[in-house]
Coordinates of C-alpha atoms in Angstrom, one line a residue:
Chain A
M1 CA 89.8 -148.8 -1.7
T2 CA 88.2 -151.9 -0.2
T3 CA 84.8 -151.8 1.5
R4 CA 86.5 -152.7 4.8
T5 CA 88.8 -149.7 4.5
R6 CA 85.9 -147.5 3.6
Y7 CA 83.9 -148.7 6.6
F8 CA 86.8 -148.0 8.9
L9 CA 87.3 -144.5 7.6
F10 CA 83.6 -143.7 7.9
G11 CA 83.6 -145.1 11.4
S12 CA 86.6 -143.0 12.4
A13 CA 85.1 -139.9 10.8
G14 CA 81.8 -140.6 12.6
I15 CA 83.5 -140.7 16.0
L16 CA 85.4 -137.5 15.2
V17 CA 82.3 -135.6 14.0
A18 CA 80.1 -136.9 16.8
G19 CA 82.7 -135.8 19.4
L20 CA 83.1 -132.4 17.8
C21 CA 79.3 -131.8 17.6
T22 CA 78.9 -132.7 21.3
G23 CA 81.7 -130.3 22.2
L24 CA 80.3 -127.6 19.9
L25 CA 76.8 -128.0 21.4
A26 CA 78.2 -127.7 24.9
Y27 CA 80.3 -124.7 23.9
Y28 CA 77.4 -122.8 22.4
G29 CA 75.2 -123.3 25.4
G30 CA 73.6 -126.6 24.9
F31 CA 74.5 -128.6 28.0
P32 CA 75.8 -125.8 30.2
T33 CA 72.7 -123.6 29.7
V34 CA 70.5 -126.4 31.0
A35 CA 72.9 -126.8 33.9
S36 CA 73.5 -123.1 34.5
T37 CA 69.9 -122.4 35.6
A38 CA 70.7 -124.3 38.8
Y39 CA 74.4 -123.4 38.8
G40 CA 76.1 -121.7 41.7
P41 CA 74.7 -120.9 45.1
A42 CA 71.1 -119.6 45.2
E43 CA 72.3 -116.4 46.9
L44 CA 73.6 -115.2 43.5
S45 CA 70.0 -114.0 42.8
Y46 CA 70.8 -111.1 45.2
V47 CA 74.1 -110.2 43.6
P48 CA 73.7 -107.3 41.0
A49 CA 74.7 -108.1 37.4
D50 CA 77.4 -105.5 37.3
A51 CA 79.3 -106.9 40.4
D52 CA 83.0 -106.6 39.9
V53 CA 83.9 -109.4 42.4
V54 CA 81.9 -112.4 43.5
A55 CA 83.3 -114.8 46.0
Y56 CA 82.0 -118.0 47.7
A57 CA 83.2 -120.1 50.6
N58 CA 81.7 -123.3 51.9
V59 CA 82.4 -122.6 55.6
R60 CA 80.9 -125.8 56.8
E61 CA 83.2 -127.9 54.5
V62 CA 86.3 -125.9 55.6
M63 CA 85.4 -126.1 59.3
T64 CA 84.9 -129.9 59.2
S65 CA 87.9 -130.5 57.0
E66 CA 90.8 -132.8 57.9
L67 CA 93.0 -129.8 57.4
R68 CA 91.4 -127.8 60.1
A69 CA 91.5 -130.7 62.5
R70 CA 95.2 -131.0 61.8
L71 CA 95.8 -127.3 62.2
K72 CA 94.0 -127.4 65.5
Q73 CA 96.4 -130.1 66.7
V74 CA 99.4 -128.2 65.4
M75 CA 98.2 -124.7 66.6
P76 CA 95.7 -125.2 69.5
E77 CA 93.5 -122.1 69.6
H78 CA 92.7 -120.1 72.6
G79 CA 88.9 -120.1 72.1
Q80 CA 88.2 -117.2 74.4
G81 CA 87.4 -114.7 71.6
Q82 CA 85.2 -117.2 69.8
N83 CA 83.3 -117.9 73.0
E84 CA 82.7 -114.3 73.7
F85 CA 81.4 -113.8 70.2
E86 CA 79.1 -116.8 70.6
Q87 CA 77.8 -115.5 73.9
K88 CA 77.1 -112.1 72.5
T89 CA 75.5 -113.1 69.2
G90 CA 74.4 -116.7 69.8
L91 CA 76.3 -117.6 66.6
N92 CA 78.8 -120.5 66.5
I93 CA 80.8 -120.0 63.3
E94 CA 81.9 -123.6 63.3
S95 CA 78.4 -125.1 63.3
D96 CA 75.9 -122.4 62.5
V97 CA 77.3 -121.1 59.2
D98 CA 76.9 -123.1 56.0
H99 CA 78.3 -120.9 53.4
V100 CA 79.0 -117.3 52.5
V101 CA 78.7 -115.3 49.3
A102 CA 80.4 -112.0 49.0
C103 CA 80.4 -109.4 46.3
V104 CA 81.9 -106.0 45.4
A105 CA 79.7 -103.9 43.2
P106 CA 79.8 -100.2 42.1
S107 CA 77.7 -98.0 44.3
A108 CA 75.8 -94.8 43.2
S109 CA 78.8 -92.6 43.8
D110 CA 80.9 -94.8 41.5
R111 CA 82.9 -96.2 44.5
N112 CA 83.3 -99.8 45.4
G113 CA 80.5 -101.1 47.6
G114 CA 80.2 -104.6 49.0
M115 CA 78.1 -107.0 51.0
V116 CA 78.3 -110.5 52.5
L117 CA 75.4 -112.9 52.4
V118 CA 75.6 -115.6 55.1
R119 CA 73.5 -118.8 54.9
G120 CA 73.1 -120.6 58.2
R121 CA 71.1 -120.7 61.5
F122 CA 70.8 -117.4 63.3
D123 CA 69.1 -116.1 66.5
Q124 CA 67.5 -113.2 64.6
V125 CA 66.0 -111.5 67.7
R126 CA 69.3 -111.6 69.6
L127 CA 71.2 -110.2 66.7
E128 CA 68.7 -107.4 66.2
T129 CA 68.8 -106.5 69.9
L130 CA 72.5 -106.4 69.8
A131 CA 72.6 -104.2 66.8
R132 CA 70.2 -101.7 68.4
Q133 CA 72.2 -101.6 71.6
E134 CA 75.2 -100.6 69.4
G135 CA 73.2 -97.6 68.1
G136 CA 71.6 -99.3 65.1
V137 CA 68.3 -98.0 63.7
V138 CA 65.7 -100.3 62.4
E139 CA 64.1 -99.5 59.1
E140 CA 62.0 -101.3 56.6
Y141 CA 62.8 -101.6 52.9
R142 CA 60.6 -103.5 50.5
G143 CA 59.3 -105.8 53.2
R144 CA 62.7 -106.5 54.8
R145 CA 63.8 -105.4 58.2
L146 CA 67.2 -103.7 58.1
I147 CA 69.3 -102.3 60.9
R148 CA 71.4 -99.3 59.9
T149 CA 74.5 -98.3 61.7
T150 CA 76.4 -95.1 60.8
H151 CA 80.2 -94.7 61.1
G152 CA 83.0 -92.6 59.7
S153 CA 84.3 -89.3 61.0
H154 CA 81.1 -87.4 60.1
G155 CA 78.7 -90.3 60.4
D156 CA 78.4 -90.2 56.7
T157 CA 79.0 -93.9 56.0
S158 CA 76.3 -96.4 56.8
A159 CA 76.3 -100.2 57.0
M160 CA 73.3 -102.5 57.2
L161 CA 72.5 -105.8 58.7
G162 CA 69.4 -107.5 57.5
F163 CA 67.6 -110.8 57.1
M164 CA 66.6 -111.5 53.5
E165 CA 64.8 -114.7 54.2
P166 CA 64.9 -117.3 57.0
G167 CA 68.4 -118.5 57.4
L168 CA 70.0 -115.8 55.2
A169 CA 71.6 -112.8 56.7
V170 CA 73.2 -109.9 54.8
F171 CA 75.8 -107.4 56.0
G172 CA 77.2 -104.6 53.8
D173 CA 77.1 -100.9 52.9
S174 CA 73.5 -99.7 52.8
A175 CA 73.5 -98.8 49.0
T176 CA 74.6 -102.3 48.0
V177 CA 72.3 -104.1 50.5
K178 CA 69.3 -102.1 49.0
R179 CA 70.4 -102.9 45.5
A180 CA 70.5 -106.6 46.4
I181 CA 66.9 -106.4 47.6
D182 CA 65.9 -104.5 44.5
T183 CA 67.7 -107.1 42.3
H184 CA 66.0 -110.0 44.1
V185 CA 62.5 -108.6 44.7
G186 CA 62.2 -106.3 41.6
G187 CA 63.3 -109.1 39.3
G188 CA 66.3 -107.0 38.1
K189 CA 69.2 -108.7 36.3
N190 CA 71.4 -110.6 38.7
V191 CA 74.9 -111.8 38.3
T192 CA 73.7 -115.1 36.6
S193 CA 73.0 -113.0 33.5
N194 CA 76.6 -111.9 33.4
D195 CA 77.9 -114.5 30.9
A196 CA 81.6 -113.7 31.2
L197 CA 81.6 -114.0 35.0
M198 CA 79.4 -117.1 35.0
T199 CA 81.7 -118.9 32.5
L200 CA 84.6 -118.2 34.7
M201 CA 82.6 -119.3 37.7
R202 CA 81.7 -122.6 36.1
E203 CA 85.4 -123.3 35.4
M204 CA 86.7 -122.2 38.8
A205 CA 83.9 -123.5 41.1
S206 CA 83.8 -127.1 40.0
G207 CA 85.3 -129.2 42.7
S208 CA 86.3 -126.3 45.0
N209 CA 84.9 -125.2 48.3
A210 CA 86.1 -121.6 47.9
W211 CA 86.4 -119.4 44.9
A212 CA 86.6 -115.7 43.9
I213 CA 86.2 -114.1 40.5
G214 CA 86.5 -110.5 39.7
R215 CA 87.3 -107.7 37.3
F216 CA 90.7 -106.4 38.3
D217 CA 90.7 -103.3 36.1
A218 CA 87.2 -102.1 37.4
I219 CA 88.2 -102.4 41.0
A220 CA 91.6 -100.7 40.5
K221 CA 89.8 -97.8 38.6
R222 CA 87.3 -97.2 41.4
A223 CA 89.9 -97.5 44.1
N224 CA 91.3 -94.1 43.2
L225 CA 94.9 -95.3 43.7
P226 CA 97.8 -92.8 43.5
D227 CA 99.4 -92.7 40.0
N228 CA 102.7 -94.2 41.1
V229 CA 100.9 -97.2 42.7
S230 CA 98.5 -97.8 39.8
R231 CA 101.5 -97.7 37.4
Q232 CA 103.0 -100.7 39.3
I233 CA 99.9 -102.8 39.0
P234 CA 100.0 -105.4 36.2
P235 CA 97.5 -104.7 33.4
L236 CA 95.0 -107.4 34.3
H237 CA 91.4 -107.6 33.1
W238 CA 90.0 -110.6 35.0
F239 CA 91.3 -112.6 37.9
A240 CA 89.9 -115.8 39.4
A241 CA 91.0 -118.0 42.3
S242 CA 89.7 -121.3 43.5
G243 CA 90.7 -123.6 46.3
H244 CA 89.7 -126.9 47.8
V245 CA 90.4 -127.5 51.4
N246 CA 90.2 -131.0 52.8
G247 CA 93.3 -133.0 53.9
G248 CA 95.5 -130.3 52.4
I249 CA 94.8 -127.3 50.3
S250 CA 94.9 -127.2 46.5
G251 CA 94.2 -124.1 44.6
M252 CA 94.5 -122.2 41.3
L253 CA 95.0 -118.6 40.5
R254 CA 94.1 -117.4 37.0
A255 CA 94.3 -114.0 35.5
E256 CA 93.5 -112.6 32.1
A257 CA 95.9 -109.8 31.0
R258 CA 95.1 -106.9 28.8
D259 CA 97.0 -108.3 25.9
E260 CA 99.2 -111.3 25.0
Q261 CA 102.4 -109.3 25.6
A262 CA 101.3 -108.4 29.1
A263 CA 100.4 -112.0 29.8
E264 CA 103.8 -113.2 28.5
N265 CA 105.6 -110.7 30.8
L266 CA 103.6 -111.8 33.8
R267 CA 104.3 -115.5 32.9
D268 CA 108.0 -114.7 32.6
V269 CA 108.0 -113.1 36.1
L270 CA 106.1 -116.0 37.6
R271 CA 108.2 -118.6 35.8
G272 CA 111.4 -117.1 37.2
F273 CA 109.9 -116.7 40.6
V274 CA 108.7 -120.4 40.7
A275 CA 112.1 -121.7 39.4
L276 CA 113.9 -119.6 42.1
I277 CA 111.7 -120.9 44.9
K278 CA 112.2 -124.5 43.7
L279 CA 116.0 -124.1 43.6
Q280 CA 116.1 -122.3 46.9
S281 CA 114.0 -124.9 48.6
S282 CA 115.8 -128.0 47.3
A283 CA 117.3 -128.6 50.8
K284 CA 113.9 -128.8 52.4
P285 CA 112.4 -132.2 51.6
E286 CA 109.2 -131.5 53.6
L287 CA 108.4 -128.7 51.1
Q288 CA 109.3 -130.7 48.0
A289 CA 105.8 -132.1 47.4
M290 CA 104.2 -128.7 47.6
L291 CA 106.8 -127.0 45.4
Q292 CA 106.7 -129.7 42.8
S293 CA 102.9 -129.2 42.6
I294 CA 103.3 -125.5 41.5
E295 CA 102.4 -125.4 37.9
L296 CA 102.5 -122.4 35.7
G297 CA 100.2 -122.4 32.7
G298 CA 97.9 -120.5 30.4
T299 CA 98.1 -119.4 26.8
G300 CA 97.4 -116.2 25.0
K301 CA 96.1 -113.6 27.4
T302 CA 95.6 -116.1 30.2
V303 CA 98.1 -116.8 33.0
A304 CA 97.4 -119.6 35.5
I305 CA 99.3 -121.0 38.4
S306 CA 98.2 -123.9 40.5
F307 CA 99.5 -125.4 43.7
S308 CA 98.8 -128.0 46.3
I309 CA 99.8 -128.1 49.9
P310 CA 99.6 -131.7 51.0
S311 CA 98.7 -132.8 54.5
A312 CA 102.3 -133.8 55.1
V313 CA 103.4 -130.2 54.9
I314 CA 100.8 -129.3 57.6
D315 CA 102.1 -132.1 59.8
A316 CA 105.6 -130.8 59.4
L317 CA 104.7 -127.4 60.7
P318 CA 106.6 -126.6 63.9
R319 CA 104.3 -126.9 67.0
P320 CA 104.2 -124.0 69.4
K321 CA 106.2 -124.6 72.6
H322 CA 104.0 -124.4 75.7
P323 CA 105.8 -123.2 78.9
A324 CA 106.3 -126.1 81.3
G325 CA 103.9 -126.4 84.2
Chain B
M1 CA 98.0 -144.6 -30.6
K2 CA 99.3 -141.9 -28.4
R3 CA 98.7 -142.2 -24.6
T4 CA 98.1 -139.0 -22.7
P5 CA 100.4 -138.9 -19.6
I6 CA 98.6 -139.1 -16.2
S7 CA 98.9 -135.9 -14.2
F8 CA 100.9 -135.8 -10.9
L9 CA 97.8 -135.5 -8.8
S10 CA 95.8 -138.3 -10.3
S11 CA 98.9 -140.5 -10.2
A12 CA 99.3 -139.7 -6.5
L13 CA 95.6 -140.4 -5.9
R14 CA 96.0 -143.8 -7.7
V15 CA 98.9 -144.7 -5.4
F16 CA 97.0 -143.4 -2.4
D17 CA 94.0 -145.6 -3.3
L18 CA 96.3 -148.6 -3.6
S19 CA 98.3 -147.9 -0.4
I20 CA 95.7 -146.8 2.1
G21 CA 94.2 -150.3 2.5
E22 CA 97.6 -151.9 2.5
M23 CA 98.8 -149.5 5.2
L24 CA 95.7 -149.7 7.3
W25 CA 95.5 -153.5 7.4
S26 CA 99.2 -154.1 8.0
R27 CA 100.9 -155.5 11.1
R28 CA 102.1 -152.0 11.8
T29 CA 98.5 -150.9 12.4
I30 CA 98.3 -153.3 15.4
F31 CA 101.1 -151.2 17.0
M32 CA 99.3 -148.0 16.1
A33 CA 96.0 -149.4 17.6
L34 CA 97.8 -150.3 20.8
V35 CA 99.4 -146.8 21.0
V36 CA 96.1 -144.9 20.6
A37 CA 94.0 -147.4 22.6
G38 CA 96.2 -147.0 25.6
P39 CA 95.1 -143.4 26.4
V40 CA 91.4 -144.2 25.7
L41 CA 91.7 -147.2 28.2
I42 CA 93.4 -145.0 30.8
A43 CA 90.7 -142.3 30.2
A44 CA 87.9 -144.8 30.7
I45 CA 89.6 -146.1 34.0
T46 CA 90.0 -142.5 35.2
R47 CA 86.4 -141.8 34.5
G48 CA 85.4 -144.9 36.3
V49 CA 87.5 -144.0 39.4
A50 CA 86.2 -140.4 39.3
S51 CA 82.6 -141.6 39.3
L52 CA 83.2 -143.3 42.7
G53 CA 83.8 -139.9 44.4
P54 CA 82.9 -136.3 43.9
V55 CA 86.4 -135.1 43.5
M56 CA 89.3 -136.7 41.6
Q57 CA 92.5 -136.7 43.6
V58 CA 96.0 -137.8 42.7
N59 CA 98.5 -138.0 45.7
G60 CA 96.0 -135.9 47.7
T61 CA 95.8 -133.2 45.0
R62 CA 92.5 -132.4 43.5
I63 CA 92.7 -132.6 39.7
A64 CA 90.0 -131.5 37.3
G65 CA 89.3 -133.4 34.1
A66 CA 90.6 -130.6 31.9
T67 CA 94.0 -130.8 33.6
I68 CA 94.1 -134.6 33.1
F69 CA 93.2 -134.1 29.4
G70 CA 96.0 -131.6 29.0
L71 CA 98.4 -133.9 30.7
M72 CA 97.4 -136.8 28.4
I73 CA 97.8 -134.7 25.3
W74 CA 101.4 -133.8 26.3
V75 CA 102.5 -137.2 27.6
F76 CA 100.7 -139.7 25.4
Y77 CA 100.1 -137.8 22.1
L78 CA 102.6 -135.0 21.7
R79 CA 105.7 -136.6 23.2
F80 CA 105.0 -140.2 22.1
T81 CA 102.3 -141.0 19.6
V82 CA 102.9 -138.3 17.0
P83 CA 106.7 -138.6 16.6
V84 CA 106.7 -142.4 17.0
L85 CA 104.0 -142.9 14.4
G86 CA 105.8 -140.4 12.2
V87 CA 109.0 -142.5 12.4
F88 CA 107.4 -145.9 11.9
Y89 CA 105.2 -145.0 9.0
G90 CA 107.2 -142.1 7.5
T91 CA 110.4 -144.1 7.2
S92 CA 108.6 -147.1 5.7
L93 CA 106.9 -145.3 2.8
I94 CA 109.7 -146.1 0.4
A95 CA 112.0 -148.3 2.5
D96 CA 109.3 -151.1 2.7
E97 CA 109.0 -151.2 -1.1
V98 CA 112.8 -151.5 -1.3
D99 CA 112.9 -154.2 1.4
D100 CA 110.1 -156.2 -0.3
K101 CA 111.8 -155.6 -3.7
T102 CA 108.5 -154.3 -5.1
I103 CA 109.7 -150.8 -5.8
T104 CA 110.6 -151.8 -9.4
Y105 CA 107.0 -152.5 -10.1
L106 CA 106.0 -149.1 -8.9
F107 CA 108.7 -147.3 -10.8
T108 CA 108.0 -149.0 -14.1
R109 CA 104.4 -147.7 -14.1
P110 CA 103.9 -144.6 -16.2
V111 CA 103.6 -142.3 -13.2
P112 CA 106.1 -139.7 -11.9
R113 CA 108.3 -141.2 -9.1
G114 CA 107.5 -138.2 -6.9
A115 CA 103.8 -139.0 -7.2
V116 CA 104.5 -142.5 -5.8
L117 CA 105.9 -140.9 -2.6
F118 CA 103.2 -138.2 -2.5
G119 CA 100.4 -140.8 -2.8
K120 CA 102.0 -143.0 -0.1
Y121 CA 102.5 -140.0 2.1
L122 CA 98.8 -139.0 1.7
A123 CA 97.8 -142.6 2.7
Y124 CA 100.0 -142.3 5.8
L125 CA 98.4 -139.0 6.7
V126 CA 94.8 -140.3 6.3
C127 CA 95.6 -143.5 8.1
T128 CA 97.2 -141.9 11.1
I129 CA 94.9 -138.9 11.4
F130 CA 91.8 -141.2 11.2
V131 CA 93.2 -143.3 14.0
V132 CA 94.8 -140.7 16.3
L133 CA 92.2 -137.9 16.2
P134 CA 89.1 -140.1 17.1
S135 CA 91.2 -141.4 20.0
V136 CA 91.8 -137.8 21.2
V137 CA 88.1 -137.1 20.9
L138 CA 87.2 -140.2 23.0
V139 CA 89.7 -139.1 25.7
Y140 CA 88.1 -135.6 25.7
L141 CA 84.6 -137.0 26.0
L142 CA 85.6 -139.4 28.8
V143 CA 88.0 -137.2 30.9
V144 CA 87.0 -133.5 30.6
P145 CA 83.5 -133.9 32.3
I146 CA 85.3 -134.9 35.5
G147 CA 84.8 -131.9 37.7
G148 CA 84.3 -129.6 34.7
T149 CA 82.3 -129.1 31.5
L150 CA 82.9 -130.1 27.9
A151 CA 82.5 -126.5 26.9
Q152 CA 85.5 -125.3 28.8
S153 CA 87.9 -127.5 26.9
F154 CA 86.3 -127.4 23.5
V155 CA 88.6 -124.6 22.1
P156 CA 91.7 -126.4 23.4
L157 CA 90.4 -129.6 21.9
L158 CA 90.2 -128.0 18.4
T159 CA 93.7 -126.6 18.9
D160 CA 94.9 -130.0 20.0
L161 CA 93.4 -131.8 17.0
G162 CA 94.9 -129.2 14.6
L163 CA 98.4 -129.3 16.1
L164 CA 98.4 -133.2 16.3
A165 CA 97.4 -133.3 12.6
L166 CA 100.1 -130.8 11.8
G167 CA 102.6 -132.8 13.9
L168 CA 101.8 -136.0 12.1
A169 CA 102.1 -134.1 8.7
V170 CA 105.5 -132.6 9.6
Y171 CA 107.0 -135.6 11.2
G172 CA 105.7 -137.8 8.4
A173 CA 107.3 -135.5 5.8
L174 CA 110.6 -135.4 7.7
F175 CA 110.8 -139.2 8.0
A176 CA 109.6 -139.7 4.5
F177 CA 112.7 -137.8 3.4
I178 CA 114.9 -139.8 5.8
G179 CA 113.3 -143.0 4.5
A180 CA 113.9 -142.0 0.9
E181 CA 117.4 -140.7 1.4
M182 CA 119.1 -142.9 4.0
K183 CA 120.0 -146.5 4.2
R184 CA 118.9 -147.3 7.8
P185 CA 116.0 -144.8 8.1
L186 CA 114.3 -146.4 11.1
L187 CA 117.4 -146.2 13.2
T188 CA 118.1 -142.6 12.1
G189 CA 114.5 -141.7 12.8
L190 CA 114.4 -143.2 16.3
M191 CA 117.7 -141.5 17.1
F192 CA 116.2 -138.2 16.1
V193 CA 113.0 -138.7 18.1
I194 CA 114.4 -140.3 21.2
G195 CA 117.9 -138.8 21.2
W196 CA 118.2 -135.5 19.4
E197 CA 114.9 -133.8 20.1
P198 CA 114.7 -134.4 23.9
A199 CA 118.5 -133.5 24.2
A200 CA 118.2 -130.3 22.2
M201 CA 115.1 -129.2 24.1
L202 CA 117.0 -129.5 27.4
F203 CA 119.6 -126.9 26.6
P204 CA 119.1 -123.2 26.5
G205 CA 120.2 -121.6 23.2
Y206 CA 119.5 -122.1 19.5
L207 CA 119.9 -125.9 19.2
R208 CA 116.2 -126.5 19.9
R209 CA 115.3 -124.5 16.7
F210 CA 116.5 -127.6 14.8
T211 CA 113.7 -129.7 16.2
V212 CA 110.1 -130.1 15.3
A213 CA 109.0 -130.4 18.9
Y214 CA 110.2 -126.8 19.7
Y215 CA 107.6 -125.3 17.3
L216 CA 104.9 -127.9 17.9
Q217 CA 105.1 -127.5 21.7
A218 CA 104.6 -123.7 21.4
L219 CA 101.1 -124.4 20.0
V220 CA 99.9 -126.5 22.9
P221 CA 97.1 -124.8 24.9
H222 CA 97.9 -126.8 28.1
A223 CA 100.5 -126.3 30.7
M224 CA 103.6 -128.4 30.3
P225 CA 103.6 -131.2 32.9
Q226 CA 106.5 -131.2 35.3
D227 CA 106.5 -134.9 35.9
S228 CA 110.3 -135.6 35.8
A229 CA 113.6 -133.8 36.3
T230 CA 113.9 -133.5 32.5
S231 CA 110.5 -131.8 32.2
L232 CA 111.4 -129.5 35.1
I233 CA 114.6 -128.4 33.3
Q234 CA 112.6 -128.0 30.0
A235 CA 110.0 -125.9 31.7
M236 CA 112.7 -123.7 33.3
F237 CA 114.5 -123.1 30.0
R238 CA 111.4 -123.1 27.9
Q239 CA 111.3 -120.3 25.3
A240 CA 108.1 -120.6 23.4
P241 CA 108.4 -119.0 20.0
P242 CA 105.4 -116.8 18.9
I243 CA 102.5 -118.9 17.5
G244 CA 102.7 -117.3 14.1
A245 CA 106.4 -118.0 13.8
S246 CA 105.9 -121.6 15.0
L247 CA 103.2 -122.2 12.4
A248 CA 105.3 -120.6 9.7
W249 CA 108.3 -122.8 10.5
L250 CA 106.2 -126.0 10.7
F251 CA 104.7 -125.3 7.3
V252 CA 108.3 -124.6 5.9
F253 CA 109.5 -127.9 7.4
W254 CA 106.4 -129.8 6.0
L255 CA 106.6 -128.5 2.5
G256 CA 110.4 -128.5 2.5
F257 CA 110.8 -132.1 3.6
L258 CA 108.0 -133.3 1.4
Y259 CA 109.8 -131.6 -1.6
L260 CA 113.1 -133.0 -0.6
A261 CA 111.7 -136.5 -0.2
A262 CA 110.0 -136.4 -3.6
R263 CA 113.3 -135.1 -5.1
A264 CA 115.3 -137.9 -3.4
V265 CA 112.9 -140.5 -4.8
E266 CA 113.1 -138.9 -8.3
R267 CA 116.9 -138.9 -8.3
R268 CA 118.0 -141.9 -6.3
E269 CA 118.8 -145.2 -7.9
Y270 CA 117.5 -147.9 -5.6
V271 CA 119.8 -151.0 -5.8
L272 CA 117.9 -154.1 -4.7
E273 CA 119.9 -156.6 -2.8
Q274 CA 119.7 -160.1 -4.3

């Protein structure tokens, strides 16, 4: 072997090894760990570590998107309800809300509890007054003012509205809201310590302005569904969805099945379904771009389906007919 | 004085040592360099374009780096680079020596004829693997960080590297056999890669089992792109065999064709045209 050949082989092997070491370092927490300390919205520090579902939506980006502008043209809204809400609460959803984080977590009675954290600009006094007028009772919990309202046939279910910090409101069932405060103030483990969920979040959240990740089996178990219904539910472990709204909508749904066989069955069902839709819609050219974008993927226990609704499809939507005069 | 015969393996390694440089610095390597540099160049351009905006979009659709990487593995490497390099290099292992009328010199050496083929096959494998796999790694490093992390595609990268190496080994063995057995091996090889494999993969049924692509594609960790009518039909009728069965069949093809190629070289009388 000549020296030139040897140099070439060493060079190639060097590139290969360097690339693999970089990937390995990233895989075992080198680069992402550094990034993950600041990963995701700051409100995740309120979400308990055992949350079954975590979702996020960048309301501001969605509200200012081209898609919404086009939808407004196609389907002009009757803003009466929105105006009434704004007059009552002082909150304009289009301009005052930045983003929301929602979660579903197990409550003390082993049922699903949930809350929504809203980041934006609020008239706190006005909202508090409104809640008290509606029968809310103000209480203090670990330095936070919370307004409790009771509902249900026996008044046994309570929900809470509170302000965690300036510009951050929370609404949810009282047990979950209190757990959120404990998690944040008491330094308890929050969802960022849940590696499985955070790994999925990193994958799904990048480049999207809305996403949701959750444990399907845990929710289904606590939902106490009838036997005949729960038997029909596919044996899924995790599910994840992400979407990006701008000129159009693009999104991805991903699920992790219990085993490879269950995933293969689900893929077969989806594959047939997608093929059927594509064949059925061949006569509708306006839908072709969207249908061609549907892509089924995933290997092993993972099933994934992605799609894209281009702006042309929105433009092709039938406009509502207004009565003349 | 009695000379001890050289073993099959050391004979093959001698031939490998002789052939690797010859193969690496031949005109054929320019073609190989172009084939593998193309995806790297495209990956670099994609990365450049992606750095101009926060989200990479193609025809208004947001695409993450991991998706682009999967697409490039399918389109550039699996469907093109691996079978084409297999054809060009595999068929030439013995055919080039016949065309250059140098096979006589090799066969008059005190080494088993099969070892000549095996040594040349090893040289082909090292040569292609050391050119193709670094190119895949460069594409991974350039493309995957677009809207994602290197960690998320690391396991698929390892799978890709393994299946591409296996693909080069199997296609190389198949075309080494064709090169050793047939008169116009390049034409036969191209017909197999461009004609038979895509056609057999289009039809539902058992025909696809007589292709290498059927088993190789079952190992790919990325979604099959639906970039043309052919791909759409393939995706509709796709029946991926289990991973274990695919691996087993690929190993059977590999060892089987390598054995047949060595046997063909041992038995065949190569008549050199004057």
